Every structure is written in structure tokens, then in C-alpha cells.
Tab-separated table of C-alpha atoms and ligand atoms in Angstrom:
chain	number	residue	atom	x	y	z
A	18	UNK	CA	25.061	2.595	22.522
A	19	UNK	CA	23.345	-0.350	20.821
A	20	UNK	CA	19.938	-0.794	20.006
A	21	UNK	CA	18.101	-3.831	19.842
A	22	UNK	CA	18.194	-5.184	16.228
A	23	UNK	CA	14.735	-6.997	16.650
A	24	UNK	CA	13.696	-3.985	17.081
A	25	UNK	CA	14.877	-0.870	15.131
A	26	UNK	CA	15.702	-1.526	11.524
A	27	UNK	CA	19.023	-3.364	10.040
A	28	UNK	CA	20.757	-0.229	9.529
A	29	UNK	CA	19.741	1.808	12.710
A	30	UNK	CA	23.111	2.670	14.733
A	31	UNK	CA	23.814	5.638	17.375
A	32	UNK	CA	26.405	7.713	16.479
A	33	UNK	CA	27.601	10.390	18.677
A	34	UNK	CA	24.190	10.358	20.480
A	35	UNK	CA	22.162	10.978	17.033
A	36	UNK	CA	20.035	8.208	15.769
A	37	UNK	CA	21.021	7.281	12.360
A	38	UNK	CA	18.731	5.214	9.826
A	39	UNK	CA	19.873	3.881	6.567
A	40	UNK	CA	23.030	5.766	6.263
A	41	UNK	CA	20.979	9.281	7.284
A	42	UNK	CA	21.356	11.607	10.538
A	43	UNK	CA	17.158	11.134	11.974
A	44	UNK	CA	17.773	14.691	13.167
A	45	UNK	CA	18.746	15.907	10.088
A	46	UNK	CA	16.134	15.013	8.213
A	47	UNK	CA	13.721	16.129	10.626
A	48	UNK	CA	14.645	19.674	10.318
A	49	UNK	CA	14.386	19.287	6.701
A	50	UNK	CA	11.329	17.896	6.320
A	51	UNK	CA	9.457	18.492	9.437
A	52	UNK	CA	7.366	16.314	11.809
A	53	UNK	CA	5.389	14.275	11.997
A	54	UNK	CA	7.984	12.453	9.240
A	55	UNK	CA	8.026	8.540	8.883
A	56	UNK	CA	11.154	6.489	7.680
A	57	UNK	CA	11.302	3.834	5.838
A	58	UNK	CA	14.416	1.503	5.538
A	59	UNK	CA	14.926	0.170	2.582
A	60	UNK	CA	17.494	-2.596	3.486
A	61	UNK	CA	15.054	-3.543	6.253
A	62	UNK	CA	12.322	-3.765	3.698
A	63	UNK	CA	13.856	-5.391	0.898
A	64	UNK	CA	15.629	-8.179	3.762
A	65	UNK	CA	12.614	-8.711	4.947
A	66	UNK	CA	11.132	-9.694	1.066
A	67	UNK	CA	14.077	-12.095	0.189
A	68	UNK	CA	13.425	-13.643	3.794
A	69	UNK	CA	10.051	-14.498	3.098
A	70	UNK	CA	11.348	-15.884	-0.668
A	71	UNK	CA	14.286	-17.898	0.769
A	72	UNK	CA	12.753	-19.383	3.481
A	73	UNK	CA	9.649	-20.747	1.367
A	74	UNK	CA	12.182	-22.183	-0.967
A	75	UNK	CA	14.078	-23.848	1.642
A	76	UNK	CA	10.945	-25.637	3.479
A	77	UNK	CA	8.513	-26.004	0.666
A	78	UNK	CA	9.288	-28.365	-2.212
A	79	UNK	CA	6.216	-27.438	-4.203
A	80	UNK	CA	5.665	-24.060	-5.787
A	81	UNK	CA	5.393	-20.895	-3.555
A	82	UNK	CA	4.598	-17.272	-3.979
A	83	UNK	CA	4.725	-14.313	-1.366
A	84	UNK	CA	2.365	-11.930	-1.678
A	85	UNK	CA	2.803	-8.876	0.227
A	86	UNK	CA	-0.216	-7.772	1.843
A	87	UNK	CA	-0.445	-4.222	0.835
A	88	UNK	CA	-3.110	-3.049	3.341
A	89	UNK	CA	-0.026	-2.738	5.929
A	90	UNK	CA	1.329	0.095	4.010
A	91	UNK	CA	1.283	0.778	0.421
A	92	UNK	CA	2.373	3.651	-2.021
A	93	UNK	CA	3.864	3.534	-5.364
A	94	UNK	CA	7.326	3.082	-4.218
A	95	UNK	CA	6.541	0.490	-2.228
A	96	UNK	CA	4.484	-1.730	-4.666
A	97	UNK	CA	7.539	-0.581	-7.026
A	98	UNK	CA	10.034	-2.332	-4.344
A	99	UNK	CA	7.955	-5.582	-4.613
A	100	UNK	CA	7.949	-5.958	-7.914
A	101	UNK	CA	11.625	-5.689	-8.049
A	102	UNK	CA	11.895	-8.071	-5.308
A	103	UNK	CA	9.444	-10.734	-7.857
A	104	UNK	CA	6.394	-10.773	-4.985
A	105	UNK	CA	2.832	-10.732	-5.432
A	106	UNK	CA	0.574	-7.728	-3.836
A	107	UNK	CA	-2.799	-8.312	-2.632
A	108	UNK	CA	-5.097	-5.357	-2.432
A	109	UNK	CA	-8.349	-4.571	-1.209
A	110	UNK	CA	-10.009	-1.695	-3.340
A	111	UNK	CA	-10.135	-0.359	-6.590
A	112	UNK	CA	-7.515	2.509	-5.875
A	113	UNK	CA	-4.967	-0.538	-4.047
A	114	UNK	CA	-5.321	-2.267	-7.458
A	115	UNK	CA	-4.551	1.426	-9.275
A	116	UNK	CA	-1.263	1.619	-6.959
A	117	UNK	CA	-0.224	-1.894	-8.117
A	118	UNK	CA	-0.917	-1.050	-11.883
A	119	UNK	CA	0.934	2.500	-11.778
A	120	UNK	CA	3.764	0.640	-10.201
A	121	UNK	CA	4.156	-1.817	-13.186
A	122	UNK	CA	3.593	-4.993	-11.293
A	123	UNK	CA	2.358	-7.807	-13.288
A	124	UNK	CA	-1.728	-7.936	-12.990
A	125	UNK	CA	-1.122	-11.652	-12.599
A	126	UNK	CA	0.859	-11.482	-9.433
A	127	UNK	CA	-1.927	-9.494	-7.924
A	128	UNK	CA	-4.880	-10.921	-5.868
A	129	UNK	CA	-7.665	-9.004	-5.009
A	130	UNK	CA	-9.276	-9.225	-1.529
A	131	UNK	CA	-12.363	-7.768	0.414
A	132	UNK	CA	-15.487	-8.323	2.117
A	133	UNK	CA	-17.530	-6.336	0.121
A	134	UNK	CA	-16.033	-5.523	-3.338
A	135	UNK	CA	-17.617	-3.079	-4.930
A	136	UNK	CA	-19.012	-3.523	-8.807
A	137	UNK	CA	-16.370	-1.180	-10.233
A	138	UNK	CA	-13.967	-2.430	-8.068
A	139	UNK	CA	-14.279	-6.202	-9.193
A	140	UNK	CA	-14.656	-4.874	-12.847
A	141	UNK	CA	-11.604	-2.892	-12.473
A	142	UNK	CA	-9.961	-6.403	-10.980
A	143	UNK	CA	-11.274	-8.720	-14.194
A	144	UNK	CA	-10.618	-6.157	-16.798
A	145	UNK	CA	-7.005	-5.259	-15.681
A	146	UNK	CA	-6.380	-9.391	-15.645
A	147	UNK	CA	-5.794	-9.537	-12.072
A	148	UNK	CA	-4.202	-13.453	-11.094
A	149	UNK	CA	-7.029	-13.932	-8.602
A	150	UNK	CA	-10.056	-12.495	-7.012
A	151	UNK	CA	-10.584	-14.188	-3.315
A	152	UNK	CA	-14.060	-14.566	-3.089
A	153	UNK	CA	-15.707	-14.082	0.795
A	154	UNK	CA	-19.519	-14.829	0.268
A	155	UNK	CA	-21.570	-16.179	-1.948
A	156	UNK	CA	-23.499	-13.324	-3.228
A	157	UNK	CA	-20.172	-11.806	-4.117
A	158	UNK	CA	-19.389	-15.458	-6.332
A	159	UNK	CA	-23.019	-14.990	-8.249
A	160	UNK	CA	-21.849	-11.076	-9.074
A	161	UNK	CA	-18.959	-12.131	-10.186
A	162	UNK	CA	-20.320	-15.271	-12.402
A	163	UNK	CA	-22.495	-12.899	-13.978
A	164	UNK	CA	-19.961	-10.225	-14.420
A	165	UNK	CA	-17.465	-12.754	-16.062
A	166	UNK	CA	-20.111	-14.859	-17.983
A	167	UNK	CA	-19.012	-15.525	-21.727
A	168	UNK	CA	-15.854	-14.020	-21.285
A	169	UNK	CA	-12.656	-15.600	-23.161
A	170	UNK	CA	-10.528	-15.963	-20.575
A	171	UNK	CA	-11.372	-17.145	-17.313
A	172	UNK	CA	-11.180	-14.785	-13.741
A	173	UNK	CA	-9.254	-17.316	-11.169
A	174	UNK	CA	-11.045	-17.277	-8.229
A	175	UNK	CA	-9.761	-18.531	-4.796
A	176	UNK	CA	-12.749	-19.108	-2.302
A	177	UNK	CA	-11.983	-18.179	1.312
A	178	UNK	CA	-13.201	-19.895	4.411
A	179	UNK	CA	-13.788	-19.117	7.925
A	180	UNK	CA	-11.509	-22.137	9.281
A	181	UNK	CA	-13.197	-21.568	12.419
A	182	UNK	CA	-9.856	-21.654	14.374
A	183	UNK	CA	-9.480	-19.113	17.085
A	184	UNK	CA	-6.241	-17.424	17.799
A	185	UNK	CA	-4.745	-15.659	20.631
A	186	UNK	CA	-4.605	-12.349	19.129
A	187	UNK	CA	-6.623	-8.986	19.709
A	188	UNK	CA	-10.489	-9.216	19.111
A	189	UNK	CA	-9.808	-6.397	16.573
A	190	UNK	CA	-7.478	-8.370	14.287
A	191	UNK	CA	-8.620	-11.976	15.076
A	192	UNK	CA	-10.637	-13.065	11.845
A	193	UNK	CA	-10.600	-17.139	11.845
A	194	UNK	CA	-13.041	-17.828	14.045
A	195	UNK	CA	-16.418	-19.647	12.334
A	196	UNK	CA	-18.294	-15.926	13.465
A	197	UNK	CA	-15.696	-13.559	12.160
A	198	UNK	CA	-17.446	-10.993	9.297
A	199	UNK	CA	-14.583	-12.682	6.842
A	200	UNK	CA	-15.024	-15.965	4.730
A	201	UNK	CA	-17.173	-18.632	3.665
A	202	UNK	CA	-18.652	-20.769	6.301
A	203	UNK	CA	-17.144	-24.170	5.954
A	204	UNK	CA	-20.459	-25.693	5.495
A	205	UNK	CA	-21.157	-23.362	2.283
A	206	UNK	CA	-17.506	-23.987	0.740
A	207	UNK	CA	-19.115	-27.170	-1.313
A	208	UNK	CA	-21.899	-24.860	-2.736
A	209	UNK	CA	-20.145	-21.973	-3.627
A	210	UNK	CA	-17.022	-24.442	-5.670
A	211	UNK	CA	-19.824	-26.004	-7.327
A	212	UNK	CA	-21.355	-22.966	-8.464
A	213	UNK	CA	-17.691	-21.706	-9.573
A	214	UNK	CA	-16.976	-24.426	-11.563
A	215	UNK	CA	-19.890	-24.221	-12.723
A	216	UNK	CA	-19.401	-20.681	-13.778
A	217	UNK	CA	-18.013	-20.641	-17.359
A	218	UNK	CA	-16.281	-16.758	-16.677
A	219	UNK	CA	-14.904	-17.979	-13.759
A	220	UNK	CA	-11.437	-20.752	-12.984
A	221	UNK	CA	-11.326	-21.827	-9.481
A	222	UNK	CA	-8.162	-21.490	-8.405
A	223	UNK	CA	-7.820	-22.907	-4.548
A	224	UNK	CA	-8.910	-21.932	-1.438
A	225	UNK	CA	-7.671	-19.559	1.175
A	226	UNK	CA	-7.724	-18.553	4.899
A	227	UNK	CA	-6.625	-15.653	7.311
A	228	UNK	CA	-6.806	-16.638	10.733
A	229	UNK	CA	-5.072	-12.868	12.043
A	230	UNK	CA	-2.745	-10.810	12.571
A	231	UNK	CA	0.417	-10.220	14.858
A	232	UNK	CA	0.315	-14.035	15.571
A	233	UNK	CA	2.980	-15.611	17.237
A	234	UNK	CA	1.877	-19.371	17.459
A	235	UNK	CA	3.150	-21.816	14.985
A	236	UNK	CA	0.345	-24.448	15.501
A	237	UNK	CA	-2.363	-22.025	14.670
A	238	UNK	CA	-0.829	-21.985	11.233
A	239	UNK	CA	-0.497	-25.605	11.079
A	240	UNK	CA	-4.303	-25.621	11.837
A	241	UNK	CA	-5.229	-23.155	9.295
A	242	UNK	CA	-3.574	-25.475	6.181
A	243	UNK	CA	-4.743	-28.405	7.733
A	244	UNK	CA	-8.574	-26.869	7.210
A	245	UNK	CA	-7.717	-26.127	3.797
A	246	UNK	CA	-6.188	-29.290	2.836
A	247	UNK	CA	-9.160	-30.656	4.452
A	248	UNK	CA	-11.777	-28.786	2.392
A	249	UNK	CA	-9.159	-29.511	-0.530
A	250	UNK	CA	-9.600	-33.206	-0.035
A	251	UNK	CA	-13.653	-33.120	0.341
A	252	UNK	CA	-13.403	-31.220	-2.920
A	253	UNK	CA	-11.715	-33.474	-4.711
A	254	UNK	CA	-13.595	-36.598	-3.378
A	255	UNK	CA	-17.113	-34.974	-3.981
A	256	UNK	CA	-16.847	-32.492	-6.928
A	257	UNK	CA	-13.997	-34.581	-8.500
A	258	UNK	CA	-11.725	-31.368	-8.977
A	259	UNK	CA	-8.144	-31.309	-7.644
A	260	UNK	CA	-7.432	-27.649	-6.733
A	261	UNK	CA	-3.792	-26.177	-7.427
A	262	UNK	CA	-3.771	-23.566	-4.783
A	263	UNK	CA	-3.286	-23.346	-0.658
A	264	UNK	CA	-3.152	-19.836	0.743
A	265	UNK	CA	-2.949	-19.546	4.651
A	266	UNK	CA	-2.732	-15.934	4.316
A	267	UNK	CA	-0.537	-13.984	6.315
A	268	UNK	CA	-0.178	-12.826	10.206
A	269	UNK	CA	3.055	-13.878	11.524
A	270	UNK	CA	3.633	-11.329	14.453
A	271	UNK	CA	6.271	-8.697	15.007
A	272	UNK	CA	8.238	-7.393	18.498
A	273	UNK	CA	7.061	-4.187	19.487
A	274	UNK	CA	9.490	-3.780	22.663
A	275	UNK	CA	12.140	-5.496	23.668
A	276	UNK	CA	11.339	-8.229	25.457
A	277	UNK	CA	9.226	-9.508	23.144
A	278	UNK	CA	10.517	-12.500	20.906
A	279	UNK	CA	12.596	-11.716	17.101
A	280	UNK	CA	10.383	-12.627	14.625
A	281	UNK	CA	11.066	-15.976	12.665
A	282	UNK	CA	10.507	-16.046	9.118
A	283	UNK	CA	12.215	-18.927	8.475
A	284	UNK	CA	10.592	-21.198	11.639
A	285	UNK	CA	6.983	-19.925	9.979
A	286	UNK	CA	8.214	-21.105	6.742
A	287	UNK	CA	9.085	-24.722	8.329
A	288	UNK	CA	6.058	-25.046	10.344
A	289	UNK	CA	3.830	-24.274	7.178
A	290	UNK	CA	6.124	-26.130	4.837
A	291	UNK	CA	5.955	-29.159	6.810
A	292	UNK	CA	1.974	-29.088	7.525
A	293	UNK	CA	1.300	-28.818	3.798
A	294	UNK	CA	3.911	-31.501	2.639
A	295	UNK	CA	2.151	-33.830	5.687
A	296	UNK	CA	-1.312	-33.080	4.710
A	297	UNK	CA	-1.157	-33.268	1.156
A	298	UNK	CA	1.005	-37.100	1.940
A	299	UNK	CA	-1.716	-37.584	4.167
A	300	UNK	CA	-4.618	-36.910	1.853
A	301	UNK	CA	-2.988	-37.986	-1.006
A	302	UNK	CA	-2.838	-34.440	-2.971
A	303	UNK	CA	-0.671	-32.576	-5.526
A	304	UNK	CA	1.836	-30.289	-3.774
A	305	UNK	CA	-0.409	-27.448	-4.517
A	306	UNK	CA	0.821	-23.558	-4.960
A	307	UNK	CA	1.602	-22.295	-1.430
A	308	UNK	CA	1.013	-18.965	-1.497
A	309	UNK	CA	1.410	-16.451	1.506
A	310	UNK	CA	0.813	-13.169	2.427
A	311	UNK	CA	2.523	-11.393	5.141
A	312	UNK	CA	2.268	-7.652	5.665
A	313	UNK	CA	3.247	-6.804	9.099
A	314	UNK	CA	6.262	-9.065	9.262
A	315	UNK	CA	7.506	-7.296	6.135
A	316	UNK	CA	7.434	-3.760	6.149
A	317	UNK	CA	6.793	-2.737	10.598
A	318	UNK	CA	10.638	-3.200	11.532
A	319	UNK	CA	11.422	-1.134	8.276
A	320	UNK	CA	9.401	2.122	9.640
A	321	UNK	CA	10.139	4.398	12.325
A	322	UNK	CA	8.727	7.538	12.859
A	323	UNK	CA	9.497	11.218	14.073
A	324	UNK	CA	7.751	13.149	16.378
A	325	UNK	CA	9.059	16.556	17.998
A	326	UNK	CA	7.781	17.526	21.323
A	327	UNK	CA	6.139	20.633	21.397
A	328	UNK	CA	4.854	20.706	25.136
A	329	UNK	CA	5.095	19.020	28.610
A	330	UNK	CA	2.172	18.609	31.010
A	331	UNK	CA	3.836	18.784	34.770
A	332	UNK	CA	2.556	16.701	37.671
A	333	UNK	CA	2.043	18.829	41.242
A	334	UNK	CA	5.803	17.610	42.151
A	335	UNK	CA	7.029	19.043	39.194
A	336	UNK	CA	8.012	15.814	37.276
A	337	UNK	CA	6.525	15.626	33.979
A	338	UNK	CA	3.557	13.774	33.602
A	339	UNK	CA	3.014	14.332	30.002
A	340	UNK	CA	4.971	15.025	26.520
A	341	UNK	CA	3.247	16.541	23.851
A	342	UNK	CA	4.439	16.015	20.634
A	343	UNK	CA	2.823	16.834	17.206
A	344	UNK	CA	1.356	13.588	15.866
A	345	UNK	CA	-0.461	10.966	17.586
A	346	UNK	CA	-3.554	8.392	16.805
A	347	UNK	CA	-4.073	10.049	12.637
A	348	UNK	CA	-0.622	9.326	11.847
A	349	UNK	CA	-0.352	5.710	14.539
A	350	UNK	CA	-4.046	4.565	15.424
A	351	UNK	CA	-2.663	1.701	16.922
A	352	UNK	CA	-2.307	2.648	20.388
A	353	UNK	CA	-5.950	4.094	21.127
A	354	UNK	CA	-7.615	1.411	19.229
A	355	UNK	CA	-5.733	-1.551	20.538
A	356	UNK	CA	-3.892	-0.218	23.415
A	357	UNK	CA	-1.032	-1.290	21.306
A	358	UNK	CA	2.576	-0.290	22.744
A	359	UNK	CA	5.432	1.146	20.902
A	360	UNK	CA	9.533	1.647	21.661
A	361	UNK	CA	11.115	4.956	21.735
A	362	UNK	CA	14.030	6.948	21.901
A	363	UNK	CA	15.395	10.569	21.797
A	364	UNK	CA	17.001	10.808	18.393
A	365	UNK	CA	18.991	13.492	19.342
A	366	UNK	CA	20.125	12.028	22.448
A	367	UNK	CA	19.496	8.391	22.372
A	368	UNK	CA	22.430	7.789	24.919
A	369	UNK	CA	21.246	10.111	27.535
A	370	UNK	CA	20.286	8.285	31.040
A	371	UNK	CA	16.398	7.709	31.022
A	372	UNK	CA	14.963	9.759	33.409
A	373	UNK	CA	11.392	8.622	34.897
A	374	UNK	CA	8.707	6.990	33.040
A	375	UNK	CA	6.711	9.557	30.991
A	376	UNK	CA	3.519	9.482	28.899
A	377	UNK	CA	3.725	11.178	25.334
A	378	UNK	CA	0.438	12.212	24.235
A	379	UNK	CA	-0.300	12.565	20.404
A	380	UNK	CA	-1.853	16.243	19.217
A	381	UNK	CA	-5.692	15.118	18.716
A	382	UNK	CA	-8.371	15.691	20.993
A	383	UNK	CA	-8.987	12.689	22.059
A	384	UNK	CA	-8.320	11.882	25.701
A	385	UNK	CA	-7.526	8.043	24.435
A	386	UNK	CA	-4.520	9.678	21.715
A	387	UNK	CA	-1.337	8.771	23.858
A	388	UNK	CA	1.398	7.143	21.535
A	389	UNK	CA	3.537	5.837	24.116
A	390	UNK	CA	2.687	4.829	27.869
A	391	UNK	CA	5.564	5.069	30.435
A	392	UNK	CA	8.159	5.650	27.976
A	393	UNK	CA	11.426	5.174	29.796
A	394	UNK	CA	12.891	8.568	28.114
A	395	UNK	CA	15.485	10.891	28.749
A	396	UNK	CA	14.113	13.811	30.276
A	397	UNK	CA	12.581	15.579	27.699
A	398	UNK	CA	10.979	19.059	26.499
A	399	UNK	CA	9.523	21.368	23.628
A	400	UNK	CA	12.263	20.800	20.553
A	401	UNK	CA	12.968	17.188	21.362
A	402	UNK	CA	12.459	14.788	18.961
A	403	UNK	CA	11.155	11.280	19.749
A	404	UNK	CA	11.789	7.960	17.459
A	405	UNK	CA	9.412	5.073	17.027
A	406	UNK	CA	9.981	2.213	16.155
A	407	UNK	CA	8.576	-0.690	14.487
A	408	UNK	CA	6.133	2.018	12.827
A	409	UNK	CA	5.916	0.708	9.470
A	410	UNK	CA	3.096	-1.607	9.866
A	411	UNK	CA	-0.967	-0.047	9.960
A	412	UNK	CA	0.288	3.480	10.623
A	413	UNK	CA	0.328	5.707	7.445
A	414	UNK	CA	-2.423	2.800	5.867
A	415	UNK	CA	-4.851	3.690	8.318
A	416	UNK	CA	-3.928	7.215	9.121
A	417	UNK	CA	-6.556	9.580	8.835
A	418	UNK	CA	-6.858	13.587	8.691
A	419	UNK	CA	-8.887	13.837	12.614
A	420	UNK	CA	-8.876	17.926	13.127
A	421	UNK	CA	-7.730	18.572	9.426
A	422	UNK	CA	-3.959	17.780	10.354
A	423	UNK	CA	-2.406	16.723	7.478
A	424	UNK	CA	-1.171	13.294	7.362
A	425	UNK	CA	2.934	13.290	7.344
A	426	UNK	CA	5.534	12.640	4.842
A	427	UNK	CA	7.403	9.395	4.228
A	428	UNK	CA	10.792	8.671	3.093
A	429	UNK	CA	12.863	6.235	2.116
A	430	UNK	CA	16.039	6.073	3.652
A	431	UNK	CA	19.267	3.866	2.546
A	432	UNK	CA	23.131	4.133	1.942
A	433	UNK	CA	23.352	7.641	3.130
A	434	UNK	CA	20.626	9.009	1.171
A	435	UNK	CA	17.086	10.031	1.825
A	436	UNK	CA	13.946	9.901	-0.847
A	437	UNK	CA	11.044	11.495	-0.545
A	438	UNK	CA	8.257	8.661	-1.701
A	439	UNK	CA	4.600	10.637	-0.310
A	440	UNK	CA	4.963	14.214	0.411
A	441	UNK	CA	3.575	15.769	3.326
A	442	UNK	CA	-0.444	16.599	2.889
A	443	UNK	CA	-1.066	20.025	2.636
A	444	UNK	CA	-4.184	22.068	3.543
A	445	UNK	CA	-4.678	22.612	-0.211
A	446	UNK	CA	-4.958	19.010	-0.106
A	447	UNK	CA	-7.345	18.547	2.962
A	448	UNK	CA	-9.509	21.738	1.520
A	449	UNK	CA	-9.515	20.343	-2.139
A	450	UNK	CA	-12.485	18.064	-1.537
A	451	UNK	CA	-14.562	20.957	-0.126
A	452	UNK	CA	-17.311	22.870	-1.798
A	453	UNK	CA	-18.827	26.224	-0.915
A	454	UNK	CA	-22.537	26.228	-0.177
B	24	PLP	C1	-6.560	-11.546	3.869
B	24	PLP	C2	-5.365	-10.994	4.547
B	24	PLP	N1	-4.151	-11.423	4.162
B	24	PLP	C3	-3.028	-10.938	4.738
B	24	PLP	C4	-3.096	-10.008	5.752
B	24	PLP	C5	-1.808	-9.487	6.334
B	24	PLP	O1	-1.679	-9.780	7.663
B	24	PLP	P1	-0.344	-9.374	8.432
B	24	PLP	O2	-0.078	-7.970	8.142
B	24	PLP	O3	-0.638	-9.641	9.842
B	24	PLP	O4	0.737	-10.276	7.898
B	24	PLP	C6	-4.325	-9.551	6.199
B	24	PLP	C7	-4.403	-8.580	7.302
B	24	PLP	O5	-5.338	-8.389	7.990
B	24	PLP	C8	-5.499	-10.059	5.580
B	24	PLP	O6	-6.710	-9.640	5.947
């Protein structure tokens, strides 16, 4: 049986009916380490870095960096992979930035991101040298001015805009538009670079934009560096200061089923190359620092995840209506809060004949918690285990402990071996925080 390699990760392959992931039996390592259990493939992961690397190199004749955007899924393994594979992180809290540290990356590959930084947060990011702080309001550019006044070594700063581009994404993860909570308002950009170059704690770096996520559209990239080059060029002709960097942030989308479209690193790479080599021709500017920042399109391919049915629900006919299985919206959100859909197969019998569409409801009470809608599955029951895929992306980042089930293990899977890389939360853990009256 093959599986479709847009899909399920590089190393994914069927053998004798048994989903296999990096080198490792799916079933196997679900009786060993239970389920709800997430897998992460390193091969997958790492291919998906170099990508990212290779393909800026190829289109972009000015200096690049690729940031990985950590909020997709981060742990200390993780930030440990992409600092071996010589990307930045960007974080978006205090404990994000901790993660990074731990992990040895270099504080000046790390940029620090937010709406609404808190103090020790943005002293955490200054006193641990972080490369740059993205600044999203004004208010937050005064803190930090104060907070870095008289300091020896400047904070770089990059100032984010609102672009005011919309994008055909979800509501929930569309954040270019001029109303979106993110980003300066492109009529305030002018104010707040004056007042940070004005700042003596504080080097301003470039300017930055994230128009989304899971975006599949090349020209609403194009139009994001075009704003910035833009605002680059105003800059330069009214404040008289030539800024060194561009970042368009991330959002390239992924394929969740099949008929959905691979995705292309290397045609985002040309379409952004190209729009920032023509605008900066056209405005007459430096080849500045491209820097980008894809989450998603790294690390969702990479994950799949376990779950074993424990139940069915039977329509009046007798066909099942419903599988139960033992995670659902804590571990994967996704699917109640976007109606986002999923692919999935048996592991243990991924070459059985589907049998008729079925729903497979997660464990939480919460009528919205189904992970999968019409799932065209095998006929299924209690003991069967169901794969995921493309689970790697917003799952375990934004999982959360709804009716005090702890939040599942994660491993990392490649050439045959399994690694444990966040252990399974235990009710110690979930009780630890609470205090007798
Ligand atoms: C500022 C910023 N950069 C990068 C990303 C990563 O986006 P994606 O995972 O879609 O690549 C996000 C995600 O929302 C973001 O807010």
C-alpha cells in the first residue's frame, strides 16, 4: 500500500499492514507508551529545515535567515534540532525564550514576538541578548526605551506593521488586515521609528509583517514585502535611515488531505526572492536581511499522532455512527475551533478495505470534540488504533489539560529507533499546582 508522501512524513511506509514511521512499528510503540502518543519524524523535520535554507539561498542573493516559528510546536529537543540545523527561533513568552536558552541556541538568532510582552518577559529578552525584539504597539516601544535607556549595547528592535492586506485564510489565523489585534498601523510606523532611533537603548533593526497562516497564495506574499519595502523606502526618504532588515514572517500552508496541493518551499522562496530583489531595484535599496519564519510548513508533515479506540456509538441500522477514541480537542484543538480536517488510517491495518464513512469523536465533553469527520476507515472497534497525520503543527503547542486528562507523550522517531523527548503528564503533574483550602 502507498501513502501519499504530501501527506504522511518522508519515512512513513506500510509494511505488512502496520504503519511504520521513521524506521519504528506505530503499533509497537503504542503499546509501549500508550495513547494518546504523538510522533515526530525527525527526517521529515530536519528536510523540512534544510528546505527552507536551500531554497532561500537559491532565490535570494542578499542575506537570509529562517527562523522557525516556535509557537507551532516547541520543546527542548526541538529548539535543540534547530540549532543544529543553524536556524533562528522566534518565541513569544518568557518560558519560549527559557526553551531556546536551555537548548543552547545562540540568544542572537532568537527574536522575540508578542502582542503584549510582559515586563519580565521583555527583561528576560534584553538581558539574555536576544537578536531582536519585534515591537507591535507603541506603548510597548516607550517600555522598552525606558527599559533599555543607558544601556551599552543596544536591543535591535524590528517594528511590525499591519500591512493591511487581507488573505484568504480562516478568520482565526488571518492577522494582516489594517484591523487585526497584531502590528503597528501603517500610519503610526513613522512615529514609532522616530521614537526608536531616537531611543539611545534601542537599534532599529527593520520592519516586519505576518499576514497568516496556512496560506497558499503566492501574491499575498509578494504584497506583504512590497508594504515593507514600501514603508522601508518612506523611511529612508523621511527619517534618512536605511534599514537592514525585511521579515514577511511566515504562513506558507500545508495539505491536510489528499487532494489538497504539496507544499512548495522552494516556489515561496522564488516568489519572495523575486519581490524583494524587484522592490528593493525598484526603490533603489540595499538587499536588506530577508528573514522568514515558517512554523507550520516545518514541523505539521513531521507529526502524526496515535489514538486507540476505546468505544463505538451505533446508528439504529447498526452501522457505526461514532468511534471513540481517547484523545480529542486537548491534545488537537484544531478541529473544534476551526473545523479543521485531518487524514487517517488504521495503523494496524492500514491496507484493510475502508468500510463506510465514520465520525471519531475525541474523549472531552464537548459535543464540538470530533477529530475526524467522515473518516473513510476500515471498520473499526475498541483496541484499534487510529493515525493522524500532518499533526505536528498547533497540536501539543496549544493542547490543554480540559477534564484533568493529561496531555500525551511525544517522541521522536528515526532510523529504527524511538526517543522519548516530553513524557506523558501525569496526575502528579496536573495536581502539583493545587493547594488545599
Ligand atoms: C509573527 C508570526 N510569525 C510566524 C508565524 C508562523 O506561522 P506559520 O506556522 O503559519 O508558518 C506566526 C503564526 O501565527 C506568527 O504569528
Amino acid at each position: 500500500m502507498s501513502l501519499d508522501s504530501h501527506i504522511w512524513p518522508d519515512t512513513a511506509e506500510v509494511i505488512g499492514g502496520r504503519l511504520h514511521i521513521g524506521g519504528c512499528d506505530t503499533t509497537a510503540l503504542a503499546e509501549t507508551h500508550g495513547t494518546p502518543l504523538y510522533l515526530l519524524d525527525e527526517a521529515t523535520l530536519r528536510g523540512a529545515m534544510r528546505a527552507y535554507t536551500a531554497a532561500l539561498a537559491r532565490h535570494y542573493p542578499g542575506p537570509a535567515r529562517v527562523h522557525y516559528a516556535s509557537k507551532a510546536l516547541l520543546n527542548t529537543a526541538v529548539a535543540q534540532i534547530v540549532a543544529e540545523e543553524g536556524l533562528g527561533l522566534d518565541v513569544v513568552s518568557g518560558a519560549e525564550l527559557l526553551v531556546a536558552r536551555r537548548a543552547g541556541l545562540p540568544m542572537g538568532q532568537v527574536h522575540m514576538h508578542g502582542n503584549a510582552k510582559g515586563e519580565a518577559e521583555l527583561r528576560r529578552a534584553v538581558e539574555w541578548g536576544v537578536g531582536a525584539i519585534v515591537v507591535d504597539s507603541l506603548d510597548e516601544l516607550d517600555r522598552l526605551a525606558a527599559l533599555t535607556h543607558g544601556r551599552e549595547r543596544p536591543q535591535g528592535v524590528l517594528l511590525r506593521v499591519a500591512p493591511n492586506i487581507d488573505t484568504h485564510t480562516h478568520a482565526h489565523i488571518a492577522t494582516g488586515g489594517a484591523a487585526s489585534k497584531f502590528g503597528l498601523p501603517l500610519e503610526a510606523l513613522g512615529a514609532a521609528a522616530a521614537r526608536a532611533l531616537d531611543a539611545s537603548g534601542l537599534r532599529l533593526l527593520g520592519l516586519h509583517a505576518h499576514i497568516g497562516s496556512q496560506l497558499t497564495r503566492a501574491e499575498e506574499f509578494r504584497a506583504a514585502v512590497g508594504v515593507l519595502a514600501r514603508e522601508m523606502t518612506r523611511l529612508r526618504d523621511d527619517l534618512g535611515v536605511e534599514l537592514e532588515e525585511l521579515s514577511p514572517g511566515g504562513g506558507l500552508g500545508v495539505p491536510y488531505t489528499a487532494d489538497m496541493p504539496p507544499t512548495d518551499i522552494d516556489a515561496y522562496a522564488a516568489a519572495l526572492g523575486a519581490a524583494t530583489r524587484e522592490a528593493c531595484a525598484a526603490h533603489g535599496l540595499r538587499p536588506p536581511l530577508l528573514t522568514v519564519e515558517p512554523g507550520r510548513s516545518i514541523v505539521a508533515r513531521a507529526g502524526v499522532a496515535l489514538y486507540r479506540v476505546l468505544a463505538r456509538k451505533l446508528g439504529p441500522d447498526g452501522a457505526p455512527l461514532y468511534l471513540h477514541v481517547d484523545g480529542g480537542m486537548a491534545d488537537n484543538i484544531r478541529p473544534a475551533l476551526y473545523g479543521a480536517q485531518y487524514t487517517s488510517l488504521l495503523a494496524s491495518r492500514a491496507d484493510a478495505p475502508a468500510g463506510p464513512p465514520v465520525d471519531v469523536a475525541g474523549r472531552y465533553c464537548e459535543s464540538g470534540d470530533v477529530l475526524l469527520r467522515q473518516a473513510p476507515l476500515p471498520p473499526a472497534g475498541p483496541g484499534d488504533l487510529i493515525a493522524v497525520a500532518v499533526a505536528g503543527a498547533y497540536t501539543l503547542s496549544m493542547a490543554s489539560t480540559y477534564n484533568m486528562a493529561p496531555r500525551p507523550a511525544l517522541l521522536l522517531v528515526g532510523d529504527g529507533a524511538a526517543r522519548l523527548i516530553q513524557r506523558r503528564e501525569t496526575e502528579d503533574d496536573l495536581l502539583a499546582r493545587d493547594l488545599f483550602l
